[in-house]
Short mmCIF file of C-alpha atoms and ligand atoms in Angstrom, two decimals:
data_model
loop_
_atom_site.label_atom_id
_atom_site.label_comp_id
_atom_site.label_asym_id
_atom_site.label_seq_id
_atom_site.Cartn_x
_atom_site.Cartn_y
_atom_site.Cartn_z
CA MET T 1 6.61 -28.63 21.07
CA LYS T 2 8.96 -25.68 20.93
CA THR T 3 8.81 -22.43 22.95
CA MET T 4 10.67 -19.22 22.14
CA LYS T 5 10.84 -15.91 23.97
CA THR T 6 11.20 -12.45 22.48
CA LYS T 7 10.20 -8.85 23.20
CA VAL T 8 7.90 -8.40 20.18
CA GLY T 9 6.12 -11.24 18.39
CA ILE T 10 5.29 -10.06 14.87
CA VAL T 11 2.59 -11.73 12.76
CA GLY T 12 3.11 -11.22 9.00
CA ALA T 13 6.14 -10.62 6.80
CA GLY T 14 4.72 -7.90 4.55
CA PRO T 15 6.26 -4.42 4.47
CA ALA T 16 4.81 -3.60 7.94
CA GLY T 17 6.02 -6.69 9.83
CA LEU T 18 9.45 -6.79 8.22
CA LEU T 19 10.18 -3.08 8.64
CA LEU T 20 9.04 -3.22 12.27
CA SER T 21 11.42 -6.10 12.93
CA HIS T 22 14.26 -4.21 11.21
CA LEU T 23 13.68 -0.93 13.10
CA LEU T 24 13.41 -2.78 16.42
CA HIS T 25 16.67 -4.56 15.66
CA LEU T 26 18.36 -1.18 15.04
CA ALA T 27 17.09 -0.11 18.47
CA GLY T 28 18.42 -3.30 20.10
CA ILE T 29 14.96 -4.87 20.66
CA SER T 30 14.40 -8.53 19.81
CA SER T 31 11.51 -9.77 17.66
CA ILE T 32 10.34 -12.93 15.90
CA VAL T 33 8.41 -12.71 12.62
CA LEU T 34 5.86 -15.44 11.80
CA GLU T 35 4.56 -15.60 8.21
CA SER T 36 2.12 -18.07 6.70
CA ARG T 37 3.48 -17.88 3.13
CA SER T 38 6.89 -18.98 1.86
CA ARG T 39 9.77 -16.55 1.43
CA ALA T 40 9.61 -17.01 -2.37
CA TYR T 41 5.91 -16.16 -2.37
CA VAL T 42 6.21 -12.89 -0.43
CA GLU T 43 9.22 -11.87 -2.53
CA GLN T 44 7.30 -12.35 -5.79
CA ARG T 45 3.88 -10.94 -4.80
CA VAL T 46 3.23 -8.02 -7.17
CA ARG T 47 1.46 -5.13 -5.48
CA ALA T 48 2.27 -1.49 -4.78
CA GLY T 49 4.76 0.55 -6.72
CA VAL T 50 4.83 4.14 -5.47
CA LEU T 51 6.95 5.19 -2.48
CA GLU T 52 6.28 8.58 -0.94
CA GLN T 53 9.18 10.90 -0.20
CA GLY T 54 8.91 10.16 3.55
CA THR T 55 8.94 6.40 2.92
CA VAL T 56 12.08 6.72 0.80
CA ASP T 57 13.73 8.88 3.49
CA LEU T 58 12.87 6.41 6.25
CA LEU T 59 14.14 3.39 4.30
CA THR T 60 17.32 5.29 3.42
CA GLN T 61 17.96 6.40 7.01
CA SER T 62 17.53 2.84 8.23
CA GLY T 63 20.14 1.47 5.82
CA LEU T 64 17.79 0.09 3.16
CA GLY T 65 18.41 2.66 0.43
CA ASP T 66 21.19 1.17 -1.73
CA ARG T 67 19.20 -0.76 -4.34
CA LEU T 68 16.21 1.55 -3.96
CA HIS T 69 18.32 4.52 -5.08
CA ARG T 70 20.09 2.52 -7.81
CA GLU T 71 17.02 0.90 -9.36
CA GLY T 72 14.06 3.01 -8.21
CA LEU T 73 12.65 5.53 -10.71
CA ARG T 74 12.38 9.00 -9.19
CA HIS T 75 9.36 10.89 -10.57
CA HIS T 76 8.67 14.59 -10.20
CA GLY T 77 5.17 14.63 -11.65
CA ILE T 78 2.12 12.62 -12.63
CA GLU T 79 -0.33 13.10 -15.46
CA LEU T 80 -4.11 13.34 -15.31
CA ARG T 81 -5.57 12.38 -18.69
CA PHE T 82 -9.13 13.08 -19.79
CA GLY T 83 -10.96 14.28 -22.90
CA GLY T 84 -8.13 12.86 -25.04
CA GLN T 85 -5.53 15.16 -23.48
CA GLY T 86 -2.86 14.88 -20.82
CA HIS T 87 -2.30 17.43 -18.05
CA ARG T 88 0.91 17.21 -16.04
CA ILE T 89 0.93 17.93 -12.31
CA ASP T 90 4.42 19.09 -11.40
CA MET T 91 4.55 17.62 -7.91
CA THR T 92 8.08 18.71 -7.12
CA ALA T 93 7.46 22.36 -8.03
CA LEU T 94 4.20 22.36 -6.06
CA THR T 95 5.62 20.78 -2.89
CA GLY T 96 8.92 22.58 -2.42
CA GLY T 97 11.06 19.79 -3.89
CA ARG T 98 9.37 16.55 -2.83
CA ALA T 99 9.04 13.57 -5.22
CA ILE T 100 8.02 9.91 -5.36
CA VAL T 101 10.05 6.82 -6.25
CA VAL T 102 8.58 3.98 -8.32
CA TYR T 103 10.00 0.77 -6.81
CA GLY T 104 7.97 -2.44 -6.51
CA GLN T 105 6.68 -3.49 -3.09
CA GLN T 106 8.26 -6.93 -3.61
CA GLU T 107 11.63 -5.21 -4.03
CA VAL T 108 11.15 -3.44 -0.68
CA VAL T 109 10.21 -6.81 0.82
CA LYS T 110 13.32 -8.48 -0.69
CA ASP T 111 15.57 -5.73 0.70
CA LEU T 112 13.98 -6.04 4.15
CA ILE T 113 14.28 -9.84 4.23
CA ALA T 114 17.92 -9.60 3.11
CA ALA T 115 18.64 -7.11 5.93
CA ARG T 116 16.94 -9.32 8.55
CA VAL T 117 18.73 -12.44 7.32
CA ALA T 118 22.09 -10.61 7.32
CA ALA T 119 21.45 -9.63 10.97
CA ASP T 120 20.50 -13.24 11.88
CA GLY T 121 16.92 -12.07 12.51
CA ALA T 122 14.30 -14.68 13.39
CA LEU T 123 11.96 -15.04 10.39
CA HIS T 124 9.73 -18.11 10.22
CA PHE T 125 7.97 -18.66 6.91
CA GLY T 126 5.29 -21.25 6.18
CA VAL T 127 3.63 -21.22 9.62
CA SER T 128 0.00 -22.36 9.91
CA ASP T 129 -2.91 -22.37 12.38
CA LEU T 130 -1.59 -19.22 14.01
CA ALA T 131 -3.54 -17.74 16.93
CA VAL T 132 -2.76 -15.02 19.47
CA HIS T 133 -3.56 -15.59 23.16
CA ASP T 134 -3.88 -13.65 26.44
CA ILE T 135 -3.57 -10.29 24.69
CA ASP T 136 -5.15 -8.53 27.66
CA SER T 137 -2.57 -9.96 30.09
CA SER T 138 1.06 -8.94 30.66
CA SER T 139 2.30 -12.19 29.12
CA PRO T 140 0.66 -12.68 25.74
CA PHE T 141 1.77 -15.45 23.41
CA ILE T 142 1.39 -16.67 19.84
CA ARG T 143 0.88 -20.31 18.94
CA CYS T 144 1.28 -21.85 15.50
CA GLN T 145 2.52 -24.85 13.56
CA HIS T 146 5.99 -24.66 12.08
CA ASP T 147 8.02 -27.41 10.38
CA GLY T 148 5.55 -30.02 11.64
CA ASP T 149 5.95 -28.92 15.26
CA ASP T 150 3.87 -26.81 17.70
CA LEU T 151 5.60 -23.47 18.17
CA THR T 152 4.82 -21.06 21.03
CA VAL T 153 6.27 -17.54 20.99
CA ARG T 154 6.10 -15.77 24.36
CA CYS T 155 6.53 -12.01 24.19
CA ASP T 156 5.76 -8.66 25.82
CA ILE T 157 3.93 -7.21 22.84
CA ILE T 158 2.26 -8.79 19.79
CA ALA T 159 2.29 -6.78 16.57
CA GLY T 160 -0.49 -7.81 14.20
CA CYS T 161 1.00 -6.97 10.78
CA ASP T 162 -0.95 -9.72 9.03
CA GLY T 163 -2.83 -7.72 6.44
CA PHE T 164 -6.55 -7.28 5.88
CA HIS T 165 -7.35 -11.03 5.94
CA GLY T 166 -5.16 -11.82 8.95
CA VAL T 167 -6.27 -13.20 12.32
CA CYS T 168 -5.01 -10.54 14.75
CA ARG T 169 -7.73 -7.92 14.30
CA ASP T 170 -10.41 -10.57 14.95
CA ALA T 171 -8.67 -11.56 18.21
CA ILE T 172 -9.79 -8.28 19.77
CA PRO T 173 -12.93 -8.99 21.85
CA PRO T 174 -16.29 -7.98 20.35
CA GLY T 175 -17.45 -4.45 21.13
CA ILE T 176 -13.98 -2.86 21.26
CA LEU T 177 -13.38 -2.01 17.63
CA LYS T 178 -15.37 0.49 15.61
CA VAL T 179 -15.23 -0.24 11.92
CA PHE T 180 -15.65 2.40 9.20
CA GLU T 181 -16.02 0.96 5.74
CA ARG T 182 -16.95 1.65 2.14
CA THR T 183 -16.81 -0.72 -0.80
CA TYR T 184 -16.76 0.54 -4.38
CA PRO T 185 -18.82 -0.81 -7.29
CA PHE T 186 -15.72 -1.70 -9.33
CA ALA T 187 -12.37 -3.49 -9.19
CA TRP T 188 -8.96 -3.10 -10.85
CA LEU T 189 -7.57 -5.56 -13.34
CA GLY T 190 -3.78 -5.19 -13.17
CA ILE T 191 -1.13 -6.50 -15.57
CA LEU T 192 2.63 -6.54 -15.61
CA ALA T 193 3.91 -6.51 -19.20
CA LYS T 194 7.33 -6.95 -20.76
CA ALA T 195 6.98 -3.69 -22.63
CA ARG T 196 9.14 -0.58 -22.63
CA PRO T 197 7.39 2.36 -20.90
CA THR T 198 6.74 5.05 -23.51
CA HIS T 199 5.78 7.69 -20.98
CA GLU T 200 8.13 8.77 -18.22
CA GLU T 201 5.54 9.39 -15.52
CA LEU T 202 2.38 7.72 -14.20
CA ILE T 203 -0.86 8.48 -16.04
CA TYR T 204 -4.24 8.47 -14.27
CA ALA T 205 -6.88 8.39 -17.03
CA TYR T 206 -10.57 9.23 -16.71
CA HIS T 207 -12.52 7.78 -19.64
CA GLU T 208 -16.21 7.14 -20.31
CA ARG T 209 -15.43 3.39 -20.50
CA GLY T 210 -13.76 3.50 -17.08
CA PHE T 211 -10.54 4.46 -15.32
CA ALA T 212 -7.11 3.31 -16.51
CA LEU T 213 -3.67 3.70 -14.89
CA TYR T 214 -0.32 3.63 -16.61
CA SER T 215 2.64 2.80 -14.38
CA MET T 216 5.96 1.00 -14.69
CA ARG T 217 8.52 -0.99 -12.75
CA SER T 218 11.71 -0.57 -14.79
CA PRO T 219 12.88 0.63 -18.24
CA GLU T 220 11.64 -2.74 -19.62
CA ILE T 221 8.47 -3.42 -17.59
CA THR T 222 5.13 -1.60 -17.71
CA ARG T 223 2.42 -1.95 -15.03
CA LEU T 224 -1.12 -1.17 -16.17
CA TYR T 225 -4.57 -1.20 -14.58
CA LEU T 226 -8.16 -1.06 -15.88
CA GLN T 227 -11.38 -0.41 -13.99
CA VAL T 228 -13.60 -3.51 -14.35
CA PRO T 229 -16.86 -4.67 -12.69
CA PRO T 230 -16.39 -5.77 -9.05
CA ASP T 231 -17.17 -9.45 -9.58
CA GLU T 232 -15.30 -9.72 -12.89
CA ASP T 233 -13.80 -13.07 -13.89
CA ILE T 234 -10.24 -12.79 -15.18
CA SER T 235 -11.01 -15.45 -17.82
CA ASN T 236 -13.18 -12.83 -19.57
CA TRP T 237 -10.02 -10.84 -20.22
CA PRO T 238 -7.70 -12.48 -22.74
CA ASP T 239 -4.60 -10.36 -23.41
CA ASP T 240 -5.96 -8.94 -26.69
CA ARG T 241 -9.03 -7.58 -24.96
CA ILE T 242 -6.89 -5.98 -22.23
CA TRP T 243 -4.64 -4.21 -24.75
CA THR T 244 -7.59 -2.99 -26.84
CA GLU T 245 -9.23 -1.53 -23.75
CA LEU T 246 -6.00 0.05 -22.52
CA ARG T 247 -5.44 1.68 -25.93
CA THR T 248 -8.99 3.05 -25.96
CA ARG T 249 -8.75 4.52 -22.46
CA LEU T 250 -5.16 5.77 -22.55
CA GLU T 251 -4.29 6.94 -26.05
CA THR T 252 -4.47 10.66 -26.73
CA ASP T 253 -5.57 12.86 -29.62
CA ASP T 254 -1.97 13.92 -30.27
CA GLY T 255 -0.93 10.38 -31.26
CA TRP T 256 0.70 9.00 -28.07
CA LYS T 257 0.85 5.20 -28.41
CA LEU T 258 1.09 2.44 -25.84
CA GLU T 259 3.96 -0.03 -26.26
CA GLU T 260 2.61 -3.60 -25.99
CA GLY T 261 4.40 -6.79 -24.99
CA PRO T 262 3.94 -10.22 -23.38
CA VAL T 263 1.77 -10.16 -20.24
CA LEU T 264 3.86 -11.54 -17.36
CA GLU T 265 1.20 -11.44 -14.65
CA LYS T 266 -2.45 -10.47 -14.30
CA GLY T 267 -5.00 -10.29 -11.51
CA ILE T 268 -8.11 -8.54 -10.21
CA THR T 269 -8.26 -6.58 -6.94
CA GLY T 270 -11.41 -5.31 -5.23
CA MET T 271 -11.62 -1.71 -4.04
CA ARG T 272 -12.38 -0.89 -0.45
CA SER T 273 -11.92 1.79 2.20
CA PHE T 274 -11.73 0.40 5.75
CA VAL T 275 -10.55 1.63 9.15
CA ALA T 276 -10.74 -0.25 12.47
CA GLU T 277 -10.39 1.95 15.57
CA PRO T 278 -8.55 1.75 17.90
CA MET T 279 -5.54 -0.05 16.45
CA GLN T 280 -4.60 -1.64 19.77
CA PHE T 281 -6.02 -3.60 22.64
CA GLY T 282 -4.07 -4.72 25.71
CA ARG T 283 -0.72 -6.04 24.48
CA LEU T 284 -1.82 -6.39 20.82
CA VAL T 285 -1.10 -3.58 18.35
CA LEU T 286 -2.19 -3.60 14.71
CA ALA T 287 -0.21 -1.98 11.88
CA GLY T 288 -0.75 -1.57 8.13
CA ASP T 289 -3.52 -3.34 6.21
CA ALA T 290 -4.47 -5.30 9.35
CA ALA T 291 -6.05 -2.07 10.62
CA HIS T 292 -6.90 -0.08 7.48
CA ILE T 293 -7.33 -0.35 3.72
CA VAL T 294 -7.48 2.32 1.04
CA PRO T 295 -8.43 1.93 -2.62
CA PRO T 296 -5.14 1.98 -4.59
CA THR T 297 -5.94 5.14 -6.60
CA GLY T 298 -3.95 7.34 -4.20
CA ALA T 299 -0.99 4.89 -3.97
CA LYS T 300 -1.15 5.11 -0.19
CA GLY T 301 -1.52 1.56 1.26
CA MET T 302 2.10 0.52 1.67
CA ASN T 303 3.13 4.06 2.59
CA LEU T 304 0.58 4.10 5.40
CA ALA T 305 1.76 0.70 6.63
CA ILE T 306 5.30 2.09 6.80
CA ALA T 307 4.15 5.28 8.53
CA ASP T 308 2.38 3.19 11.23
CA VAL T 309 5.51 1.16 11.82
CA ARG T 310 7.63 4.28 12.15
CA VAL T 311 5.40 5.49 15.01
CA LEU T 312 5.19 2.02 16.56
CA ALA T 313 8.95 1.34 16.49
CA HIS T 314 9.59 4.67 18.20
CA ALA T 315 6.91 4.01 20.85
CA LEU T 316 8.28 0.52 21.53
CA THR T 317 11.83 1.86 21.79
CA ARG T 318 10.67 4.19 24.55
CA TYR T 319 8.59 1.46 26.16
CA PHE T 320 11.44 -1.05 26.39
CA GLY T 321 14.22 1.55 26.79
CA ASP T 322 12.96 3.92 29.49
CA GLY T 323 9.76 2.18 30.56
CA ARG T 324 7.69 5.01 29.08
CA ASN T 325 4.18 3.84 28.22
CA ASP T 326 2.68 7.12 26.98
CA LEU T 327 3.80 6.87 23.34
CA LEU T 328 2.61 3.28 23.09
CA ALA T 329 -0.72 4.18 24.71
CA ALA T 330 -1.13 6.99 22.14
CA TYR T 331 -0.02 4.85 19.15
CA SER T 332 -3.47 4.41 17.62
CA GLN T 333 -4.46 8.03 18.10
CA THR T 334 -1.17 9.25 16.61
CA CYS T 335 -1.50 7.04 13.51
CA LEU T 336 -5.18 7.65 12.87
CA LYS T 337 -4.63 11.30 11.93
CA ARG T 338 -2.45 10.37 8.97
CA ILE T 339 -4.64 7.36 8.16
CA TRP T 340 -7.81 9.44 7.86
CA ARG T 341 -6.02 12.00 5.67
CA ALA T 342 -4.96 9.17 3.36
CA GLU T 343 -8.45 7.64 3.50
CA HIS T 344 -9.93 10.93 2.36
CA PHE T 345 -7.35 11.47 -0.39
CA SER T 346 -7.75 7.92 -1.71
CA TRP T 347 -11.54 8.17 -1.69
CA TRP T 348 -11.35 11.56 -3.43
CA MET T 349 -9.00 10.35 -6.18
CA THR T 350 -11.15 7.23 -6.63
CA SER T 351 -14.38 9.25 -6.83
CA MET T 352 -12.94 11.73 -9.30
CA LEU T 353 -11.44 9.18 -11.69
CA HIS T 354 -13.79 6.18 -11.90
CA ILE T 355 -17.09 5.66 -13.69
CA PHE T 356 -19.73 4.77 -11.10
CA PRO T 357 -22.22 2.31 -12.64
CA GLY T 358 -25.72 3.78 -12.57
CA ASP T 359 -24.45 7.32 -11.93
CA ASP T 360 -26.47 9.99 -13.70
CA THR T 361 -25.12 12.48 -16.24
CA PHE T 362 -24.95 15.10 -13.47
CA GLY T 363 -22.32 13.00 -11.67
CA GLY T 364 -20.22 12.76 -14.83
CA ARG T 365 -20.32 16.54 -15.34
CA LEU T 366 -19.22 17.07 -11.72
CA GLN T 367 -16.22 14.76 -12.26
CA ARG T 368 -15.18 16.64 -15.43
CA SER T 369 -15.55 19.97 -13.64
CA GLN T 370 -13.39 18.70 -10.76
CA LEU T 371 -10.72 17.42 -13.16
CA ASP T 372 -10.68 20.73 -15.07
CA TYR T 373 -10.34 22.61 -11.80
CA VAL T 374 -7.53 20.40 -10.49
CA VAL T 375 -5.40 20.89 -13.61
CA ARG T 376 -6.11 24.64 -13.93
CA SER T 377 -6.02 25.89 -10.34
CA THR T 378 -2.69 26.09 -8.53
CA ALA T 379 -4.53 25.77 -5.20
CA ALA T 380 -6.30 22.57 -6.30
CA CYS T 381 -3.28 20.85 -7.87
CA THR T 382 -1.08 21.82 -4.90
CA SER T 383 -3.51 19.98 -2.66
CA LEU T 384 -3.35 16.89 -4.89
CA ALA T 385 0.45 17.07 -5.12
CA GLU T 386 1.14 17.43 -1.38
CA ASN T 387 -1.12 14.51 -0.55
CA TYR T 388 0.28 12.36 -3.36
CA VAL T 389 3.97 12.82 -2.46
CA GLY T 390 2.95 12.33 1.18
CA LEU T 391 2.51 14.90 3.92
CA PRO T 392 5.55 15.24 6.18
CA PHE T 393 5.61 12.92 9.18
CA ALA T 394 4.53 14.49 12.45
CA ASP T 395 7.17 14.54 15.21
CA PRO T 396 8.93 12.39 16.17
P1 LIG Q 1 0.55 -7.25 3.70
O1 LIG Q 1 1.49 -6.83 2.63
O2 LIG Q 1 -0.78 -7.78 3.29
O3 LIG Q 1 1.31 -8.32 4.58
C1 LIG Q 1 0.65 -9.14 5.53
C2 LIG Q 1 1.38 -10.46 5.64
O4 LIG Q 1 0.78 -11.25 6.66
C3 LIG Q 1 1.29 -11.27 4.36
O5 LIG Q 1 2.59 -11.66 3.96
C4 LIG Q 1 0.42 -12.46 4.74
O6 LIG Q 1 0.76 -13.62 4.01
C5 LIG Q 1 0.69 -12.59 6.23
N1 LIG Q 1 -0.39 -13.24 6.96
C6 LIG Q 1 -1.72 -13.09 6.81
N2 LIG Q 1 -2.40 -13.87 7.69
C7 LIG Q 1 -1.47 -14.52 8.41
C8 LIG Q 1 -1.54 -15.47 9.45
N3 LIG Q 1 -2.72 -15.89 9.93
N4 LIG Q 1 -0.40 -15.95 9.96
C9 LIG Q 1 0.81 -15.54 9.51
N5 LIG Q 1 0.94 -14.63 8.50
C10 LIG Q 1 -0.19 -14.13 7.96
N6 LIG Q 1 0.17 0.81 -1.70
C11 LIG Q 1 0.98 1.88 -1.94
O7 LIG Q 1 1.48 2.48 -0.98
N7 LIG Q 1 1.27 2.32 -3.19
C12 LIG Q 1 0.75 1.70 -4.28
O8 LIG Q 1 1.09 2.08 -5.42
C13 LIG Q 1 -0.14 0.57 -4.07
N8 LIG Q 1 -0.69 -0.09 -5.12
C14 LIG Q 1 -1.40 -1.24 -4.89
C15 LIG Q 1 -1.89 -1.93 -5.99
C16 LIG Q 1 -2.61 -3.09 -5.78
C17 LIG Q 1 -3.15 -3.82 -6.98
C18 LIG Q 1 -2.83 -3.60 -4.45
C19 LIG Q 1 -3.56 -4.89 -4.21
C20 LIG Q 1 -2.35 -2.91 -3.36
C21 LIG Q 1 -1.64 -1.72 -3.56
N9 LIG Q 1 -1.14 -1.01 -2.48
C22 LIG Q 1 -0.39 0.13 -2.72
C23 LIG Q 1 -1.40 -1.44 -1.10
C24 LIG Q 1 -0.24 -2.22 -0.48
O9 LIG Q 1 0.12 -3.31 -1.29
C25 LIG Q 1 -0.63 -2.70 0.94
O10 LIG Q 1 -1.17 -1.63 1.64
C26 LIG Q 1 0.57 -3.28 1.69
O11 LIG Q 1 0.87 -4.57 1.21
C27 LIG Q 1 0.31 -3.35 3.21
O12 LIG Q 1 1.39 -3.97 3.85
P2 LIG Q 1 1.16 -4.84 5.17
O13 LIG Q 1 2.52 -5.31 5.56
O14 LIG Q 1 0.33 -4.09 6.11
O15 LIG Q 1 0.25 -6.07 4.70
C1 LIG Q 2 1.58 0.67 -9.30
O1 LIG Q 2 2.57 1.02 -9.97
O2 LIG Q 2 1.35 -0.52 -9.04
C2 LIG Q 2 0.61 1.70 -8.83
C3 LIG Q 2 0.89 3.02 -9.04
C4 LIG Q 2 -0.02 3.99 -8.62
C5 LIG Q 2 -1.18 3.62 -7.97
C6 LIG Q 2 -1.44 2.27 -7.74
C7 LIG Q 2 -0.55 1.31 -8.17
O3 LIG Q 2 -2.06 4.57 -7.58
#
C-alpha cells in the first residue's frame, strides 16, 4: 500500500489531463496523473486532427510549439463539396487572419508527455480499479491499483479528465448533474492511408450516399471518413469497398482524383452530442470529454478540452496562489458558454452535411439550400469560418 500527496490529482492522460498537469507545473503547482492505458497506447491512439488558432497559440505560449510548428500543416481554408463541385471557404480572409493547424492529437499527446517527463512530472500509466472518494470533503482522495500495489493519492482537488467513458462524472451524487444529449442515426468510418494528399485543404462532402471527409496528417498520409449506419460492423468494409465509396462521394465533375494507398488503420466512431452540467461538485472538477461530447463534424472536441483546461489552470493558480475561490467556483459557468457555442456549431455542421435515414425530400432540399447559402453569402460563410477557426478565448 502506497500513499502519495499532491495538490491536484488528475485522472486521465488525454489532451485535457496532460495539458492541465503541464500548465499547473508552469504555475508551480504539483499534480499526479493517473491513466488506465499504457503510454504507448495513448501515444498511438488516432483521433482528432484540427487545432484551432487559440489552441495553437496556447500550446505555443506554454512551450509546446516546436514540433507543432515544424510538422503541423497550417490551413487557411476548407472546402465544402456538393453537387459534384467544390466551394472554398477562405477562413483566414473571413476571420481577420486566423487559421487552423492540422496536427494529430497523438502528436499533441506525445509532446505533452515528453514535456512532463522532462520536468520529472508524476505520470502513472496502466492503473486499474480507479475510484475517487470524499469529493465533497476538503480532503478528497483517489484510490487505484498500480504495479500490483494499492495506490492512494491524497490531494486538494481532483480533476476528472478521463473522457466520456471515465468514472469521475459518475462519482457525482445522483440529482446534481443535468444531462443534455442527442445521438445521431449514423457513425463515421475513419481510415488512415499511406497515400499522398492530392488536395491541400480539408474537404467536407455532402453526397446523396452520405457524408465524406477528406483530411490528412502529413505530406504522405491521408485521413478519410465516411458516414455509415450507426451499428455498422467494420468487417463489412474491406478496403476496396471503402475506396470505391470514397471515390463516389468525393470525386468532382472537373476530374479531381483521390490518391489511394495501403490502409494503415481503420475504425468506426458513433456520433453524439452530450453536455453534463455543472462540470464540478465539491472538490471534483470535470474537463474535456468527461463533461461534454460533440460530433466530430466541427472538429471541436479536443479544442474544447483544451479550452476547459486553460480556464481551469488559471482558476487553480488563483486558488492555490492567493486563496481566491471565485474563479474556481465559476469554472463550470465560464466554460459552458464556449461549450454550448461549439455544441451548436457541431450540431449545425452535422445536420447540414449528413444524410438522415428516413428524412423526406423536403429535408434534402433544405440542406442543399443551406449549403448554397453558406458558399454564396459572405455573412453565412463568415459565421462558419469564425466558429471553425475557433472564437477568441474570453478573458483571462
Ligand atoms: P480523452 O482523450 O478521451 O482522454 C481521457 C483519458 O482518460 C484516456 O487516455 C483514457 O484512457 C483515460 N481514462 C478513462 N477512464 C479512466 C479511468 N477509469 N482511470 C484512469 N484513466 C482513465 N476533436 C477536435 O478538436 N478536432 C478534431 O478534428 C476531432 N476529430 C475527431 C475524430 C474522431 C474520429 C474522434 C473519435 C474524435 C475526434 N475529436 C476531435 C474529439 C477528440 O478526440 C476528443 O474530444 C479528445 O480526445 C478529448 O480529450 P480528453 O483529454 O478530454 O479525453
Ligand atoms: C481529422 O483530420 O481527423 C478530422 C478533421 C476534421 C474533422 C474531424 C476529424 O471535422
